[in-house]
């Protein structure tokens, strides 16, 4: 299997998701602006998203995929089907109970995530109401994560990669058509979240049926009697803690932002949306492809292939993540102005969001590298080591907050996230090297030097091209502003690629085939 082609497929489909996500945020920014109501929505959406990452994309995937791959390799598809049935049953009943508790405890949860909203009782009550509406989202998304884990293990990457588009389509439809019909238009976004979860699950089911893995729900007791399910649960406990550490950092940052200027939570959310482009296109795509392949290599004791897969992922990360970080940092104001300025989203909001984006861009390489390095532990069913590292990264993030937030407010929160991500990646890399799991292949110093030369050429071109453009003053010239931004992006990318080509880089050098 050509891993570069598989990663490109996932990345391309993820691009569709992120493009529709940008359209979604463009519409939301113009319709709702950066206000107390949008802060309330972002706080409310943070809660089900947090639990989705705990029960679904985070801890569950890390524990489920390696054992599923092992069971399929050693015991065949019949036993794999049985395991999927049992895991689906356990996941369904546990998450259903969690959803019910979340609806009942919504006021307490909102206060824990964003105590600053309490200074505006209307915003706090709105966040509580939307939290209750959106909590069932985690049930649908947990089952979507189960489906994605199964499909990725069977090397069916396309459907899981494209399903997030449906959430964005739901947002767009509800913001345009449903919001004007509601007495409180912002509530349309809560409806969009639940509808998007239903749509994402619905599109996965036919794909599971096509490979004979459509789960049949049973009782919780029967599911827990399966030894493999108990192994997954045993791995999930440290994985839950690992993911919880990252989510605790997000909660702390959201809470701090809720005490800053009105709009801070929204500025950070829009900046984070742009960061999701490279992190998803490269980090998520490579992580999605690598985890099943690493798990299979570990199950078959192919240790050389294991290290080779990690080396391939890290080279691609360096090659693509660094120019993305430079581009986001240097064009932050341009991107925010072109995408979001207009309607209720003013020039001041552009400036504040651009500051947050610049802070995030500094740590982009770390954010993506973690998604490559952590599977190096997960595939070996070692989740405790990433947990310990994540705790240290959390402490580094919050220590940075103590220094940076008083100096640069919400932008300090973004920069602290970057510092924590870089520390996390560095410690994961050192851990893999120390255990002998990963040994860098020859040629890394020359490879890094060539990338640095190409980066310098690209950065110079972006600086020369954009230094005299006043992006926020061109609000009434959107086509020209968009054309200038597109020209800078295409020109910078072309110069980077051309310099790499002159230095001897060829796409075929990065083809990697999994067994």
Short mmCIF file of C-alpha atoms in Angstrom, two decimals:
data_model
loop_
_atom_site.label_atom_id
_atom_site.label_comp_id
_atom_site.label_asym_id
_atom_site.label_seq_id
_atom_site.Cartn_x
_atom_site.Cartn_y
_atom_site.Cartn_z
CA UNK A 1 0.00 0.00 0.00
CA UNK A 2 1.37 3.43 -1.01
CA UNK A 3 1.29 5.43 2.22
CA UNK A 4 2.02 8.74 0.47
CA UNK A 5 -1.00 8.20 -1.78
CA UNK A 6 -3.15 7.18 1.18
CA UNK A 7 -2.03 10.24 3.15
CA UNK A 8 -2.68 12.44 0.12
CA UNK A 9 -6.19 10.99 -0.19
CA UNK A 10 -6.96 11.66 3.47
CA UNK A 11 -5.36 15.10 3.23
CA UNK A 12 -7.34 16.01 0.11
CA UNK A 13 -10.63 15.00 1.65
CA UNK A 14 -9.69 16.75 4.87
CA UNK A 15 -9.01 19.85 2.78
CA UNK A 16 -12.64 19.75 1.65
CA UNK A 17 -13.65 19.63 5.29
CA UNK A 18 -11.45 22.57 6.23
CA UNK A 19 -12.58 24.64 3.24
CA UNK A 20 -16.22 24.15 4.18
CA UNK A 21 -15.19 24.90 7.76
CA UNK A 22 -13.76 28.23 6.65
CA UNK A 23 -16.94 29.00 4.73
CA UNK A 24 -18.84 28.12 7.89
CA UNK A 25 -16.78 30.50 10.02
CA UNK A 26 -16.89 33.21 7.38
CA UNK A 27 -20.70 33.10 7.50
CA UNK A 28 -20.82 32.89 11.30
CA UNK A 29 -18.40 35.83 11.68
CA UNK A 30 -20.53 38.03 9.44
CA UNK A 31 -23.89 36.96 10.85
CA UNK A 32 -22.98 36.88 14.55
CA UNK A 33 -19.65 38.76 14.86
CA UNK A 34 -17.41 38.50 17.93
CA UNK A 35 -19.84 39.07 20.79
CA UNK A 36 -20.98 37.73 24.13
CA UNK A 37 -23.39 35.42 22.27
CA UNK A 38 -20.63 33.90 20.11
CA UNK A 39 -18.44 33.56 23.19
CA UNK A 40 -21.34 31.68 24.83
CA UNK A 41 -21.67 29.38 21.83
CA UNK A 42 -17.94 28.64 21.70
CA UNK A 43 -17.92 27.84 25.42
CA UNK A 44 -20.97 25.58 25.05
CA UNK A 45 -19.49 23.81 22.02
CA UNK A 46 -16.22 23.33 23.92
CA UNK A 47 -17.89 20.94 26.38
CA UNK A 48 -19.22 18.27 23.99
CA UNK A 49 -16.08 18.71 21.89
CA UNK A 50 -13.97 18.00 24.96
CA UNK A 51 -15.85 14.79 25.73
CA UNK A 52 -15.83 13.82 22.06
CA UNK A 53 -12.06 13.92 22.19
CA UNK A 54 -12.02 11.95 25.44
CA UNK A 55 -14.44 9.19 24.42
CA UNK A 56 -13.94 9.27 20.70
CA UNK A 57 -11.05 10.65 18.70
CA UNK A 58 -8.56 10.69 21.56
CA UNK A 59 -8.37 7.97 24.16
CA UNK A 60 -10.70 5.55 22.41
CA UNK A 61 -8.88 5.63 19.07
CA UNK A 62 -5.49 5.29 20.73
CA UNK A 63 -6.57 2.18 22.63
CA UNK A 64 -8.94 0.66 20.06
CA UNK A 65 -7.02 0.75 16.77
CA UNK A 66 -3.84 -1.10 17.90
CA UNK A 67 -5.85 -3.92 19.51
CA UNK A 68 -8.27 -4.13 16.57
CA UNK A 69 -5.29 -4.41 14.20
CA UNK A 70 -3.73 -7.09 16.41
CA UNK A 71 -6.97 -9.10 16.64
CA UNK A 72 -7.51 -8.93 12.89
CA UNK A 73 -3.91 -9.99 12.17
CA UNK A 74 -3.90 -12.92 14.62
CA UNK A 75 -7.53 -14.07 14.83
CA UNK A 76 -9.18 -13.12 11.54
CA UNK A 77 -12.22 -11.12 10.44
CA UNK A 78 -14.80 -13.22 12.28
CA UNK A 79 -13.33 -12.45 15.66
CA UNK A 80 -12.79 -8.84 14.56
CA UNK A 81 -16.52 -8.53 13.83
CA UNK A 82 -17.34 -9.85 17.30
CA UNK A 83 -14.95 -7.37 18.91
CA UNK A 84 -16.52 -4.46 16.98
CA UNK A 85 -19.98 -5.51 18.23
CA UNK A 86 -18.82 -5.63 21.84
CA UNK A 87 -16.89 -2.35 21.70
CA UNK A 88 -19.83 -0.56 20.06
CA UNK A 89 -22.17 -1.79 22.79
CA UNK A 90 -19.88 -0.70 25.62
CA UNK A 91 -19.24 2.68 24.02
CA UNK A 92 -22.93 3.33 23.36
CA UNK A 93 -24.14 2.71 26.90
CA UNK A 94 -21.29 4.54 28.63
CA UNK A 95 -21.54 7.63 26.44
CA UNK A 96 -25.34 7.67 26.64
CA UNK A 97 -25.11 7.80 30.44
CA UNK A 98 -22.47 10.54 30.20
CA UNK A 99 -24.72 12.59 27.91
CA UNK A 100 -27.62 12.39 30.35
CA UNK A 101 -25.40 13.50 33.24
CA UNK A 102 -23.99 16.32 31.12
CA UNK A 103 -27.44 17.70 30.30
CA UNK A 104 -28.37 17.72 34.00
CA UNK A 105 -25.07 19.26 35.14
CA UNK A 106 -24.77 21.88 32.37
CA UNK A 107 -24.68 24.99 34.64
CA UNK A 108 -21.84 23.58 36.71
CA UNK A 109 -19.90 22.53 33.62
CA UNK A 110 -20.25 25.95 32.00
CA UNK A 111 -18.99 27.61 35.17
CA UNK A 112 -15.99 25.26 35.31
CA UNK A 113 -15.06 25.97 31.67
CA UNK A 114 -15.74 29.71 31.58
CA UNK A 115 -16.39 31.25 34.97
CA UNK A 116 -15.91 34.69 33.42
CA UNK A 117 -19.25 34.36 31.63
CA UNK A 118 -20.99 34.61 35.01
CA UNK A 119 -20.39 38.38 34.95
CA UNK A 120 -23.00 38.45 32.16
CA UNK A 121 -25.96 36.33 33.39
CA UNK A 122 -27.60 36.41 29.94
CA UNK A 123 -24.49 34.97 28.27
CA UNK A 124 -24.06 32.39 31.03
CA UNK A 125 -27.69 31.20 30.74
CA UNK A 126 -27.36 31.06 26.96
CA UNK A 127 -24.20 28.93 27.21
CA UNK A 128 -25.99 26.60 29.64
CA UNK A 129 -28.98 26.22 27.33
CA UNK A 130 -26.83 25.50 24.27
CA UNK A 131 -24.74 23.03 26.26
CA UNK A 132 -27.89 21.06 27.05
CA UNK A 133 -28.96 21.10 23.42
CA UNK A 134 -25.56 19.97 22.14
CA UNK A 135 -24.56 17.30 24.64
CA UNK A 136 -26.12 14.41 22.64
CA UNK A 137 -23.57 15.25 19.95
CA UNK A 138 -20.94 13.20 21.78
CA UNK A 139 -23.02 10.04 21.49
CA UNK A 140 -23.16 10.29 17.72
CA UNK A 141 -19.51 11.29 17.44
CA UNK A 142 -18.32 8.43 19.64
CA UNK A 143 -19.97 5.98 17.26
CA UNK A 144 -18.49 7.91 14.33
CA UNK A 145 -15.04 7.47 15.92
CA UNK A 146 -15.65 3.73 16.30
CA UNK A 147 -16.64 3.51 12.65
CA UNK A 148 -13.58 5.51 11.59
CA UNK A 149 -11.26 3.24 13.59
CA UNK A 150 -12.70 0.15 11.91
CA UNK A 151 -12.62 1.65 8.42
CA UNK A 152 -9.05 2.94 8.82
CA UNK A 153 -7.90 -0.49 10.06
CA UNK A 154 -9.37 -1.96 6.88
CA UNK A 155 -7.52 0.75 4.90
CA UNK A 156 -10.79 2.49 3.90
CA UNK A 157 -9.62 6.02 4.64
CA UNK A 158 -11.87 8.07 2.35
CA UNK A 159 -15.24 7.95 4.14
CA UNK A 160 -13.93 8.86 7.64
CA UNK A 161 -11.92 11.72 6.12
CA UNK A 162 -14.87 13.27 4.28
CA UNK A 163 -17.56 12.99 6.98
CA UNK A 164 -16.58 16.22 8.84
CA UNK A 165 -17.78 18.12 5.77
CA UNK A 166 -21.33 17.24 6.83
CA UNK A 167 -21.01 19.10 10.14
CA UNK A 168 -19.87 22.20 8.29
CA UNK A 169 -22.70 21.91 5.77
CA UNK A 170 -25.11 21.67 8.69
CA UNK A 171 -23.65 24.84 10.22
CA UNK A 172 -23.87 26.73 6.94
CA UNK A 173 -27.46 25.69 6.28
CA UNK A 174 -28.62 26.51 9.80
CA UNK A 175 -26.82 29.88 9.91
CA UNK A 176 -28.32 30.99 6.60
CA UNK A 177 -31.82 29.51 6.68
CA UNK A 178 -32.69 28.50 10.23
CA UNK A 179 -31.21 31.40 12.22
CA UNK A 180 -33.53 34.07 10.74
CA UNK A 181 -36.55 31.94 11.73
CA UNK A 182 -35.58 31.70 15.41
CA UNK A 183 -36.31 34.21 18.18
CA UNK A 184 -32.65 33.83 19.27
CA UNK A 185 -30.73 33.26 16.02
CA UNK A 186 -27.58 31.97 17.79
CA UNK A 187 -29.52 28.85 18.86
CA UNK A 188 -29.49 27.73 15.22
CA UNK A 189 -25.81 26.87 15.69
CA UNK A 190 -26.69 24.46 18.53
CA UNK A 191 -29.21 22.75 16.25
CA UNK A 192 -26.51 22.53 13.57
CA UNK A 193 -24.15 20.66 15.91
CA UNK A 194 -26.65 17.89 16.69
CA UNK A 195 -27.82 17.60 13.07
CA UNK A 196 -24.20 17.38 11.92
CA UNK A 197 -23.50 14.53 14.35
CA UNK A 198 -26.49 12.56 13.04
CA UNK A 199 -25.41 13.10 9.41
CA UNK A 200 -21.82 12.01 10.08
CA UNK A 201 -22.93 8.75 11.66
CA UNK A 202 -25.46 8.07 8.93
CA UNK A 203 -22.87 8.28 6.17
CA UNK A 204 -20.49 5.87 7.96
CA UNK A 205 -23.00 3.03 8.34
CA UNK A 206 -23.17 1.97 4.66
CA UNK A 207 -19.35 1.90 4.51
CA UNK A 208 -19.25 -0.42 7.54
CA UNK A 209 -21.92 -2.64 6.02
CA UNK A 210 -19.90 -2.91 2.80
CA UNK A 211 -16.98 -4.55 4.67
CA UNK A 212 -19.25 -6.66 6.87
CA UNK A 213 -18.46 -4.71 10.04
CA UNK A 214 -21.75 -2.95 10.80
CA UNK A 215 -21.97 -3.31 14.60
CA UNK A 216 -24.89 -4.91 16.42
CA UNK A 217 -25.60 -3.38 19.80
CA UNK A 218 -25.98 -5.68 22.79
CA UNK A 219 -25.86 -5.40 26.55
CA UNK A 220 -23.06 -3.76 28.50
CA UNK A 221 -22.44 -6.83 30.68
CA UNK A 222 -21.88 -9.15 27.69
CA UNK A 223 -19.54 -6.62 26.08
CA UNK A 224 -17.40 -6.35 29.21
CA UNK A 225 -16.94 -10.14 29.32
CA UNK A 226 -14.82 -9.92 26.14
CA UNK A 227 -11.14 -10.05 27.13
CA UNK A 228 -10.14 -7.77 24.24
CA UNK A 229 -12.69 -5.17 25.36
CA UNK A 230 -11.21 -5.26 28.84
CA UNK A 231 -7.75 -4.77 27.33
CA UNK A 232 -9.04 -1.75 25.43
CA UNK A 233 -10.53 -0.35 28.63
CA UNK A 234 -7.27 -0.96 30.47
CA UNK A 235 -5.41 0.99 27.79
CA UNK A 236 -8.09 3.68 27.74
CA UNK A 237 -7.59 4.58 31.39
CA UNK A 238 -4.10 6.05 30.89
CA UNK A 239 -5.18 7.30 27.45
CA UNK A 240 -8.12 9.13 29.03
CA UNK A 241 -5.69 10.76 31.40
CA UNK A 242 -3.37 11.69 28.53
CA UNK A 243 -6.15 13.27 26.51
CA UNK A 244 -7.57 14.83 29.67
CA UNK A 245 -4.28 16.61 30.25
CA UNK A 246 -4.56 18.31 26.85
CA UNK A 247 -8.22 19.10 27.43
CA UNK A 248 -7.50 20.47 30.90
CA UNK A 249 -5.10 22.89 29.25
CA UNK A 250 -7.84 23.94 26.80
CA UNK A 251 -10.34 24.40 29.65
CA UNK A 252 -7.90 26.50 31.64
CA UNK A 253 -7.15 28.66 28.60
CA UNK A 254 -10.87 29.07 27.81
CA UNK A 255 -11.52 30.06 31.41
CA UNK A 256 -8.72 32.60 31.34
CA UNK A 257 -9.99 33.98 28.00
CA UNK A 258 -13.49 34.37 29.45
CA UNK A 259 -12.02 36.84 31.99
CA UNK A 260 -10.30 38.91 29.29
CA UNK A 261 -11.88 41.37 26.85
CA UNK A 262 -15.26 40.45 25.37
CA UNK A 263 -14.60 38.55 22.14
CA UNK A 264 -11.39 36.88 23.34
CA UNK A 265 -12.88 33.37 23.24
CA UNK A 266 -14.13 34.00 19.70
CA UNK A 267 -10.83 35.49 18.50
CA UNK A 268 -9.00 32.40 19.71
CA UNK A 269 -11.61 30.12 18.14
CA UNK A 270 -11.25 31.73 14.70
CA UNK A 271 -7.45 31.61 14.91
CA UNK A 272 -7.66 27.96 15.91
CA UNK A 273 -9.84 27.30 12.86
CA UNK A 274 -7.06 28.45 10.54
CA UNK A 275 -4.55 26.37 12.49
CA UNK A 276 -6.70 23.32 11.85
CA UNK A 277 -5.90 23.55 8.13
CA UNK A 278 -2.25 22.40 8.35
CA UNK A 279 -2.72 20.31 11.49
CA UNK A 280 -5.51 18.34 9.83
CA UNK A 281 -4.09 18.24 6.30
CA UNK A 282 -0.75 16.90 7.51
CA UNK A 283 -0.92 15.88 11.17
CA UNK A 284 -4.31 14.18 11.18
CA UNK A 285 -3.78 12.68 7.72
CA UNK A 286 -0.39 11.18 8.59
CA UNK A 287 -1.54 10.08 12.05
CA UNK A 288 -4.59 8.38 10.53
CA UNK A 289 -2.48 6.48 8.02
CA UNK A 290 0.45 5.72 10.33
CA UNK A 291 -1.34 4.30 13.39
CA UNK A 292 -2.83 1.23 11.63
CA UNK A 293 0.43 0.63 9.74
CA UNK A 294 2.55 0.99 12.87
CA UNK A 295 0.17 -1.26 14.81
CA UNK A 296 0.40 -3.94 12.11
CA UNK A 297 4.20 -3.67 11.98
CA UNK A 298 4.36 -4.04 15.76
CA UNK A 299 2.00 -7.06 15.73
CA UNK A 300 4.20 -8.72 13.09
CA UNK A 301 7.45 -7.76 14.88
CA UNK A 302 8.78 -5.81 11.88
CA UNK A 303 10.92 -3.44 13.94
CA UNK A 304 12.91 -1.97 11.05
CA UNK A 305 9.72 -1.10 9.20
CA UNK A 306 8.37 0.48 12.39
CA UNK A 307 11.28 2.91 12.59
CA UNK A 308 11.18 3.55 8.84
CA UNK A 309 7.51 4.58 9.04
CA UNK A 310 8.26 7.08 11.81
CA UNK A 311 11.21 8.51 9.90
CA UNK A 312 9.06 8.98 6.80
CA UNK A 313 6.37 10.78 8.79
CA UNK A 314 8.86 13.12 10.47
CA UNK A 315 10.52 14.07 7.17
CA UNK A 316 7.16 14.96 5.64
CA UNK A 317 6.27 16.93 8.76
CA UNK A 318 9.44 19.00 8.55
CA UNK A 319 9.01 19.51 4.81
CA UNK A 320 5.42 20.77 5.00
CA UNK A 321 4.77 22.02 8.54
CA UNK A 322 7.58 24.58 8.63
CA UNK A 323 6.52 26.51 5.48
CA UNK A 324 2.92 26.37 6.70
CA UNK A 325 4.00 27.92 10.02
CA UNK A 326 5.98 30.66 8.30
CA UNK A 327 3.08 31.42 5.95
CA UNK A 328 0.48 31.55 8.74
CA UNK A 329 2.67 33.79 10.87
CA UNK A 330 3.62 36.25 8.13
CA UNK A 331 0.16 36.39 6.51
CA UNK A 332 -1.94 36.20 9.67
CA UNK A 333 -3.58 39.63 9.33
CA UNK A 334 -4.09 39.15 5.59
CA UNK A 335 -5.83 35.81 6.00
CA UNK A 336 -8.10 36.98 8.83
CA UNK A 337 -9.03 40.17 6.98
CA UNK A 338 -9.88 38.38 3.73
CA UNK A 339 -11.78 35.54 5.36
CA UNK A 340 -13.62 37.17 8.25
CA UNK A 341 -13.66 40.98 8.07
CA UNK A 342 -17.10 42.35 7.26
CA UNK A 343 -20.54 42.62 8.77
CA UNK A 344 -20.19 42.56 12.56
CA UNK A 345 -16.54 41.45 12.40
CA UNK A 346 -14.56 44.70 12.46
CA UNK A 347 -10.92 45.70 11.82
CA UNK A 348 -10.23 45.50 15.57
CA UNK A 349 -11.40 41.87 15.57
CA UNK A 350 -9.06 41.18 12.63
CA UNK A 351 -6.08 42.55 14.53
CA UNK A 352 -6.87 40.63 17.70
CA UNK A 353 -7.47 37.35 15.87
CA UNK A 354 -4.27 37.79 13.84
CA UNK A 355 -2.27 38.16 17.05
CA UNK A 356 -3.68 34.85 18.29
CA UNK A 357 -2.94 33.15 14.95
CA UNK A 358 0.67 34.33 15.03
CA UNK A 359 1.03 32.87 18.51
CA UNK A 360 -0.36 29.54 17.39
CA UNK A 361 1.81 29.47 14.24
CA UNK A 362 5.01 29.49 16.29
CA UNK A 363 4.14 26.04 17.64
CA UNK A 364 2.64 24.53 14.49
CA UNK A 365 5.55 22.16 13.94
CA UNK A 366 5.15 20.84 17.49
CA UNK A 367 1.38 20.44 17.15
CA UNK A 368 1.81 18.34 14.00
CA UNK A 369 4.89 16.42 15.16
CA UNK A 370 2.99 15.21 18.25
CA UNK A 371 0.45 13.55 15.95
CA UNK A 372 3.31 11.64 14.29
CA UNK A 373 5.37 10.81 17.37
CA UNK A 374 2.59 9.82 19.78
CA UNK A 375 1.40 6.93 17.55
CA UNK A 376 4.94 5.59 17.89
CA UNK A 377 4.00 4.82 21.51
CA UNK A 378 0.29 4.03 21.00
CA UNK A 379 0.95 1.36 18.36
CA UNK A 380 3.16 -0.44 20.89
CA UNK A 381 0.28 -0.16 23.41
CA UNK A 382 2.43 2.14 25.53
CA UNK A 383 0.15 4.98 26.59
CA UNK A 384 1.68 5.73 30.00
CA UNK A 385 4.77 7.40 28.54
CA UNK A 386 2.80 9.97 26.49
CA UNK A 387 0.70 10.61 29.62
CA UNK A 388 3.74 11.57 31.66
CA UNK A 389 5.02 13.74 28.84
CA UNK A 390 1.62 15.41 28.42
CA UNK A 391 1.59 16.36 32.11
CA UNK A 392 4.96 18.09 31.77
CA UNK A 393 3.72 19.84 28.60
CA UNK A 394 0.63 21.04 30.50
CA UNK A 395 2.82 22.49 33.23
CA UNK A 396 4.97 24.22 30.61
CA UNK A 397 1.86 25.69 28.97
CA UNK A 398 0.41 27.06 32.19
CA UNK A 399 3.76 28.36 33.41
CA UNK A 400 3.99 30.26 30.12
CA UNK A 401 0.47 31.63 30.68
CA UNK A 402 1.58 33.14 33.98
CA UNK A 403 4.21 35.16 32.15
CA UNK A 404 2.60 35.85 28.77
CA UNK A 405 -1.09 36.56 29.48
CA UNK A 406 -0.36 39.68 31.60
CA UNK A 407 1.87 40.91 28.76
CA UNK A 408 -0.13 40.14 25.59
CA UNK A 409 -3.57 38.99 26.85
CA UNK A 410 -5.31 36.39 24.64
CA UNK A 411 -2.32 36.16 22.28
CA UNK A 412 -0.34 34.94 25.27
CA UNK A 413 -2.73 32.00 25.57
CA UNK A 414 -2.03 31.03 21.96
CA UNK A 415 1.73 31.39 22.37
CA UNK A 416 1.64 29.29 25.54
CA UNK A 417 -0.11 26.50 23.63
CA UNK A 418 2.73 26.63 21.10
CA UNK A 419 5.38 26.41 23.80
CA UNK A 420 3.62 23.40 25.34
CA UNK A 421 3.28 21.68 21.95
CA UNK A 422 6.96 22.13 21.11
CA UNK A 423 7.94 20.79 24.54
CA UNK A 424 5.60 17.82 24.08
CA UNK A 425 7.05 16.94 20.67
CA UNK A 426 10.63 17.26 21.90
CA UNK A 427 10.01 14.92 24.84
CA UNK A 428 8.17 12.35 22.69
CA UNK A 429 11.05 12.36 20.21
CA UNK A 430 13.61 11.92 22.99
CA UNK A 431 11.56 9.06 24.47
CA UNK A 432 11.42 7.15 21.19
CA UNK A 433 15.14 7.63 20.64
CA UNK A 434 16.00 6.58 24.20
CA UNK A 435 14.02 3.33 23.84
CA UNK A 436 15.64 2.54 20.51
CA UNK A 437 12.21 2.51 18.83
CA UNK A 438 13.27 5.19 16.36
CA UNK A 439 16.69 5.71 14.82
CA UNK A 440 16.93 8.59 12.32
CA UNK A 441 17.96 7.45 8.87
CA UNK A 442 21.13 8.91 7.31
CA UNK A 443 20.98 12.33 5.67
CA UNK A 444 18.98 14.35 8.19
CA UNK A 445 21.49 17.27 8.51
CA UNK A 446 21.61 17.80 4.74
CA UNK A 447 17.83 17.39 4.47
CA UNK A 448 17.24 20.00 7.21
CA UNK A 449 19.71 22.46 5.65
CA UNK A 450 17.98 22.28 2.27
CA UNK A 451 14.56 22.89 3.85
CA UNK A 452 16.00 25.88 5.76
CA UNK A 453 17.33 27.45 2.54
CA UNK A 454 13.96 27.04 0.81
CA UNK A 455 12.17 28.48 3.86
CA UNK A 456 14.39 31.55 3.88
CA UNK A 457 13.67 32.19 0.20
CA UNK A 458 9.93 31.85 0.77
CA UNK A 459 9.93 34.13 3.83
CA UNK A 460 11.83 36.83 1.94
CA UNK A 461 9.36 36.68 -0.92
CA UNK A 462 6.36 36.98 1.42
CA UNK A 463 7.91 39.94 3.25
CA UNK A 464 8.75 41.80 0.05
CA UNK A 465 5.34 41.10 -1.46
CA UNK A 466 3.19 42.08 1.50
CA UNK A 467 5.02 44.82 3.37
CA UNK A 468 3.14 47.73 1.75
CA UNK A 469 -0.37 46.22 1.77
CA UNK A 470 -2.79 47.54 4.41
CA UNK A 471 -5.21 44.64 4.64
CA UNK A 472 -7.82 46.00 7.05
CA UNK A 473 -8.18 49.24 5.07
CA UNK A 474 -9.31 47.38 1.93
CA UNK A 475 -12.62 46.12 3.28
CA UNK A 476 -14.56 47.49 0.29
CA UNK A 477 -12.11 45.90 -2.17
CA UNK A 478 -12.59 42.25 -1.29
CA UNK A 479 -11.81 40.80 -4.78
CA UNK A 480 -8.54 42.74 -4.96
CA UNK A 481 -7.63 41.84 -1.39
CA UNK A 482 -8.37 38.15 -2.00
CA UNK A 483 -6.38 38.18 -5.25
CA UNK A 484 -3.37 39.74 -3.51
CA UNK A 485 -3.49 37.16 -0.75
CA UNK A 486 -3.84 34.29 -3.23
CA UNK A 487 -0.91 35.66 -5.20
CA UNK A 488 1.28 35.78 -2.11
CA UNK A 489 0.33 32.25 -1.07
CA UNK A 490 0.83 30.76 -4.53
CA UNK A 491 4.00 32.75 -5.11
CA UNK A 492 5.50 31.78 -1.76
CA UNK A 493 4.65 28.11 -2.27
CA UNK A 494 6.07 28.18 -5.80
CA UNK A 495 9.34 29.69 -4.64
CA UNK A 496 9.62 27.15 -1.82
CA UNK A 497 8.96 24.25 -4.22
CA UNK A 498 11.32 25.64 -6.86
CA UNK A 499 14.21 26.03 -4.42
CA UNK A 500 13.62 22.50 -3.12
CA UNK A 501 13.61 21.24 -6.71
CA UNK A 502 16.89 22.98 -7.45
CA UNK A 503 18.33 21.36 -4.32
CA UNK A 504 17.36 17.90 -5.55
CA UNK A 505 14.02 17.14 -3.87
CA UNK A 506 11.63 14.88 -5.82
CA UNK A 507 8.11 13.73 -4.74
CA UNK A 508 9.00 10.11 -5.50
CA UNK A 509 11.61 10.25 -2.74
CA UNK A 510 8.75 10.29 -0.22
CA UNK A 511 6.80 7.32 -1.53
CA UNK A 512 6.47 4.72 1.23
CA UNK A 513 4.73 1.40 1.01
CA UNK A 514 3.14 -0.38 3.95
CA UNK A 515 2.88 -4.14 4.14
#
